[in-house]
Amino acid sequence: MAKRTPLEVSVAVAEAAKMADVDVVAAYPITPQTHIVETLAEMVANGELNANYIPVESEHSAMSACLGSSATGARTFTSSAGQGLELMHETLYIGPSSRLPMVMSVCNRALSGPLSVWGDHSDAMAVRDTGWIQVFVENGQQAFDHILWAFRVSEDHQVLFPVMVHHDGFHLTHVIEPITLPEQEEVDRFLPKPRYPYALHPDNPVSMGCYAPPFIYSEIKRAQDEAFRSPEVKQSILKAWEDFGNIFGRYYMPVEAYRTEGAKVLLVTMGSFSETAMVAVDNKRDEGKDVGIIRLRLWRPFPYEEVRDLVKDADIVLVLDRCISPGAQAPVYSEIRSCLYQEENRPQVFSFTGGLGGRDIVVDDFEQMIDKGFEMLQNGSEKEFEIIGVRE
Amino acid sequence: MSNGSLGWRDIKPGAVVTEPGSAAAYKTGDWRSLRPIWDHTRCVKCGMCELFCPEGCVFQNDEGYFEADLSYCKGCGICARECWTGAITMVEEEE
Amino acid sequence: METFSVYVPKLAPKYEGLVPGHRFCIGCGEALAVRLASKALGRDTVITCATGCLEICTSGFPQTSWNVPWIHTLFENVGAVASGVESGLKAQMRKGKIPEKKINSVGMAGDGGTSDIGLQALSGALERGHDFLYLCFDNEAYMNTGVQRSSATPYGASTTTSPAGKVSIGQKTWKKNLPDIVAAHNIPYVATACPSYPFDLMEKVKKGAETEGPAYVHIFSPCPTGWRYPVDLTVRIGRLAVESGVFPLYEVEDGSYKLNFDFPKLRPVRDYLKAQGRFRHLSDDEIQNIQQRVEKEYKKLKVRCQET
């Protein structure tokens, strides 16, 4: 029987990696990720997890060690955040290009400068184009669930791409939530251990990471991108969610709609703030406003069809970004807007940026955003974006 | 299939190369301007030329003498320089 | 020399981990060193390779020069990737996912990838005690990008970023002593080697691979392109470096130093320097300066050999 236990979300993430029976963890401590790797190190020290824990000297080496480990076919896990993810940056491209499966939990954190250990999505957006499968989760249970899901997807021979599970630093990592922990037998049923087909071993010598002259680089990158956006990868992602639901009773989708029926105004959010936004939507629905919310879970490969399908009847779409793109449009907004551009009856899309460096966005803020949406519906808007919750 | 005609569908996942030693198909012999010649009257079959060859293209023939696989030999002349009996000379490649 | 002819063919392993058809320059000392090392390592080896000459010359897609499993990811992370390879193999063997077997985890990088940009990853891997062997192929500059100086470039050498000029003698700093820095990690095995001494090189690589825990072999790899000497002199230049005391061959086993080739009288460094274009501009005074430094360092090494 699955049991419901109060757990710090970081501990739950470590618990998921343990239940996935990872072989190698290579990690470097960084706030707000520390509790995850501390817990894993403790599990290894106590013999509860049969894994090699590599306490590397930097995040660059953390991801590098993960690449080496994954290349031998070992089930590989790491976790990082903010500056750590940035220090990894060049190493992040190698996993997808060499098709090395592994899972990284990213505890989203703002980027220096100025230094901030608190949460926003700047780190996630900076690694947007590295070629990892990326999902955002909204609460502790989803964080736990998606570590298991990520291993299943990543190691699927139809996929073989590394997976990042983004969860908000502090807002998720450091809170205690009731988490339903499954039985090991259920996890084993959900998560087979397919042997990596090109594992480095003398019995079958392969060369991995050969260099590509101009005559072949484009073909190699196209092959990678075609695989990444292939129906097979999409099906594997969806099937893993479906099987997960059938075994554990919690079902997930690339994009999740909440109270979108007949909605004229739609909020689009990613990550833990979605739950706050849902409360605001409830309040406004109580006031008789036709408002709903779309929570983007799958960030890469981007779910174009699902997004188009969900927003097609709305008039106003309000996108919340937790990241600034200096001198340009905010990243999620830009993605949503370009996704809708070809539609005949495309809604007006408005950009809100907020929640930077650990700043809260409370229910009242979301209600104000929704009010602005309805005002736009009435009177239109000269502006296209607004930074919220910042003092003049 | 020549390398230049590889399309993206021909690329294995991760661009992994699964045939070990496949670069042997690339012949470096045409880099050469000098060629090693062995004088069998001076050769003592010690194999120093084989050991010191950066290409790994010197081999021992059925008679026990050494020779260079000219499809790879780049003509560096290390074998000739290091042959302590002076059995190897480098001669100009003719057009 | 009676025994010599018997000695050579018998002792050199026939196995080649690196096949001909590679794109190293004509007369490359690194190619020779890697080839000898791969003989010593044998089949049961996984190589982690840094970006550089070695990677570029052996891995032009869609072909590979390697007969052994090989991975290249980036320039500065060989120590870390090799840590992952070693841990991945060990964990899977312990958990019964793959059969128990001795497999050498070997990192290979140049002097830039080792003593400059890759030093942190190497130091981390050594300190953590991974069971792996790291081979540094030292050709004393960034050769793959066109002979730029590294911290392994010797004093007085002219490179493209430490050019000799009217007011400069070229490289103004003394070569960073990587083997000593590595030895300061107190790992079980450190050695220096040179392909001009092929059996010594192969024995050290073998010993390093068999060592439990981290092992490091620093391999002097003469480069005709960057050092500007005739291509057939590669082995000779290496020998001159050793005989002059510029690059002594020694081992540090569990902290104790041993000089493998001691010479009652060192050859003048002039013999070594004058054979190479990169040192051609050096005045007699500078050569004397280098001579003194080499003697001083050699003496220090000998003292250490006696004391440890």
CSV table of C-alpha atoms in Angstrom, one decimal, chain A residues 212-375:
chain,number,residue,atom,x,y,z
A,212,ALA,CA,32.1,16.6,-37.1
A,213,PRO,CA,33.6,18.6,-40.0
A,214,PRO,CA,31.3,21.0,-41.9
A,215,PHE,CA,30.3,18.3,-44.4
A,216,ILE,CA,28.4,16.4,-41.7
A,217,TYR,CA,27.7,18.7,-38.7
A,218,SER,CA,24.4,19.9,-40.1
A,219,GLU,CA,23.2,16.3,-40.7
A,220,ILE,CA,24.1,15.2,-37.2
A,221,LYS,CA,22.3,18.2,-35.7
A,222,ARG,CA,19.3,17.6,-37.9
A,223,ALA,CA,19.2,13.9,-36.9
A,224,GLN,CA,19.3,15.0,-33.2
A,225,ASP,CA,16.4,17.5,-33.7
A,226,GLU,CA,14.3,15.1,-35.8
A,227,ALA,CA,14.6,12.5,-33.1
A,228,PHE,CA,13.8,15.1,-30.4
A,229,ARG,CA,10.6,16.3,-32.1
A,230,SER,CA,9.7,12.8,-33.4
A,231,PRO,CA,6.3,11.2,-32.7
A,232,GLU,CA,8.2,8.4,-31.0
A,233,VAL,CA,9.5,10.7,-28.3
A,234,LYS,CA,6.1,12.4,-27.9
A,235,GLN,CA,4.4,9.0,-27.6
A,236,SER,CA,7.0,7.8,-25.1
A,237,ILE,CA,6.4,10.9,-23.0
A,238,LEU,CA,2.6,10.4,-23.1
A,239,LYS,CA,2.7,6.7,-22.6
A,240,ALA,CA,4.9,7.1,-19.5
A,241,TRP,CA,2.4,9.5,-18.0
A,242,GLU,CA,-0.5,7.2,-18.9
A,243,ASP,CA,1.2,4.1,-17.4
A,244,PHE,CA,2.2,6.2,-14.4
A,245,GLY,CA,-1.5,7.1,-13.9
A,246,ASN,CA,-2.6,3.6,-14.3
A,247,ILE,CA,-0.2,2.3,-11.7
A,248,PHE,CA,-0.1,5.2,-9.2
A,249,GLY,CA,-3.4,6.9,-9.9
A,250,ARG,CA,-2.1,10.3,-10.7
A,251,TYR,CA,-2.4,11.4,-14.4
A,252,TYR,CA,-0.4,14.1,-16.1
A,253,MET,CA,-0.5,15.9,-19.4
A,254,PRO,CA,1.9,18.1,-21.4
A,255,VAL,CA,-0.4,21.1,-20.8
A,256,GLU,CA,-3.0,21.1,-18.1
A,257,ALA,CA,-6.2,23.2,-18.3
A,258,TYR,CA,-8.1,24.4,-15.3
A,259,ARG,CA,-11.6,25.9,-15.6
A,260,THR,CA,-10.9,26.9,-19.2
A,261,GLU,CA,-14.4,26.1,-20.4
A,262,GLY,CA,-15.8,29.2,-22.0
A,263,ALA,CA,-12.9,31.3,-20.7
A,264,LYS,CA,-12.4,34.6,-22.5
A,265,VAL,CA,-9.3,35.3,-20.5
A,266,LEU,CA,-6.6,32.7,-20.0
A,267,LEU,CA,-3.6,32.7,-17.7
A,268,VAL,CA,-0.5,30.7,-18.7
A,269,THR,CA,1.9,29.7,-15.9
A,270,MET,CA,4.7,27.2,-15.3
A,271,GLY,CA,5.9,25.8,-12.0
A,272,SER,CA,4.7,26.2,-8.4
A,273,PHE,CA,3.0,29.6,-8.9
A,274,SER,CA,0.3,27.8,-10.9
A,275,GLU,CA,-1.4,26.6,-7.7
A,276,THR,CA,-1.6,30.2,-6.4
A,277,ALA,CA,-3.0,31.3,-9.8
A,278,MET,CA,-5.6,28.6,-9.6
A,279,VAL,CA,-6.9,30.1,-6.4
A,280,ALA,CA,-7.2,33.5,-8.1
A,281,VAL,CA,-9.0,31.9,-11.0
A,282,ASP,CA,-11.5,30.2,-8.5
A,283,ASN,CA,-12.1,33.6,-6.9
A,284,LYS,CA,-12.7,35.3,-10.2
A,285,ARG,CA,-15.0,32.5,-11.4
A,286,ASP,CA,-17.0,33.1,-8.2
A,287,GLU,CA,-17.3,36.7,-9.3
A,288,GLY,CA,-18.7,35.4,-12.6
A,289,LYS,CA,-15.7,36.1,-14.7
A,290,ASP,CA,-15.0,33.7,-17.6
A,291,VAL,CA,-11.3,33.0,-16.7
A,292,GLY,CA,-9.2,29.9,-16.8
A,293,ILE,CA,-5.6,28.8,-16.5
A,294,ILE,CA,-3.3,26.8,-18.6
A,295,ARG,CA,-0.3,25.2,-16.8
A,296,LEU,CA,2.5,24.3,-19.1
A,297,ARG,CA,4.2,21.2,-17.8
A,298,LEU,CA,6.2,20.0,-20.8
A,299,TRP,CA,8.6,22.8,-21.8
A,300,ARG,CA,10.8,20.9,-24.3
A,301,PRO,CA,9.9,19.5,-26.7
A,302,PHE,CA,7.4,22.3,-26.8
A,303,PRO,CA,3.7,21.0,-27.0
A,304,TYR,CA,2.6,23.3,-29.8
A,305,GLU,CA,-0.6,21.4,-30.7
A,306,GLU,CA,-1.8,21.1,-27.1
A,307,VAL,CA,-1.3,24.8,-26.5
A,308,ARG,CA,-3.1,25.8,-29.7
A,309,ASP,CA,-5.9,23.5,-28.9
A,310,LEU,CA,-6.4,24.9,-25.4
A,311,VAL,CA,-6.2,28.6,-26.2
A,312,LYS,CA,-8.1,28.7,-29.5
A,313,ASP,CA,-11.4,30.0,-28.0
A,314,ALA,CA,-9.9,32.6,-25.7
A,315,ASP,CA,-9.7,36.3,-26.5
A,316,ILE,CA,-6.9,37.3,-24.1
A,317,VAL,CA,-4.0,35.2,-23.0
A,318,LEU,CA,-1.9,36.4,-20.1
A,319,VAL,CA,1.5,34.8,-19.9
A,320,LEU,CA,3.5,34.9,-16.7
A,321,ASP,CA,7.3,34.6,-17.0
A,322,ARG,CA,9.7,34.4,-14.1
A,323,CYS,CA,12.6,35.5,-16.2
A,324,ILE,CA,13.7,38.6,-18.0
A,325,SER,CA,15.1,38.5,-21.5
A,326,PRO,CA,16.9,41.9,-21.6
A,327,GLY,CA,15.8,43.9,-24.6
A,328,ALA,CA,13.5,41.3,-25.9
A,329,GLN,CA,10.2,39.5,-25.1
A,330,ALA,CA,10.1,37.2,-22.1
A,331,PRO,CA,10.8,33.6,-23.1
A,332,VAL,CA,7.5,31.8,-22.3
A,333,TYR,CA,5.5,34.7,-23.7
A,334,SER,CA,7.5,34.7,-26.8
A,335,GLU,CA,7.0,30.9,-27.2
A,336,ILE,CA,3.3,31.1,-26.7
A,337,ARG,CA,2.9,34.1,-29.0
A,338,SER,CA,4.8,32.5,-31.8
A,339,CYS,CA,2.9,29.3,-31.3
A,340,LEU,CA,-0.4,31.2,-32.0
A,341,TYR,CA,0.8,33.5,-34.7
A,342,GLN,CA,-0.4,31.3,-37.6
A,343,GLU,CA,-3.9,30.8,-36.1
A,344,GLU,CA,-6.7,32.6,-37.9
A,345,ASN,CA,-8.5,33.7,-34.8
A,346,ARG,CA,-5.6,34.3,-32.6
A,347,PRO,CA,-6.1,35.8,-29.2
A,348,GLN,CA,-4.3,38.8,-27.9
A,349,VAL,CA,-1.3,37.8,-25.9
A,350,PHE,CA,0.0,39.9,-23.0
A,351,SER,CA,3.3,39.4,-21.1
A,352,PHE,CA,3.6,39.6,-17.3
A,353,THR,CA,7.0,39.2,-15.7
A,354,GLY,CA,7.3,38.7,-12.0
A,355,GLY,CA,8.4,36.5,-9.2
A,356,LEU,CA,12.1,37.3,-9.8
A,357,GLY,CA,14.7,36.3,-7.3
A,358,GLY,CA,12.3,34.7,-4.8
A,359,ARG,CA,9.7,37.5,-4.9
A,360,ASP,CA,6.3,36.1,-4.2
A,361,ILE,CA,3.3,36.5,-6.4
A,362,VAL,CA,0.3,36.2,-4.2
A,363,VAL,CA,-3.4,35.5,-5.0
A,364,ASP,CA,-4.2,39.2,-5.1
A,365,ASP,CA,-1.5,39.8,-7.7
A,366,PHE,CA,-3.0,37.1,-9.9
A,367,GLU,CA,-6.4,38.6,-9.4
A,368,GLN,CA,-5.1,42.0,-10.6
A,369,MET,CA,-3.5,40.4,-13.6
A,370,ILE,CA,-6.9,38.8,-14.4
A,371,ASP,CA,-8.6,42.1,-14.0
A,372,LYS,CA,-6.2,43.7,-16.4
A,373,GLY,CA,-7.0,40.9,-18.8
A,374,PHE,CA,-10.7,41.8,-18.7
A,375,GLU,CA,-9.9,45.5,-19.0
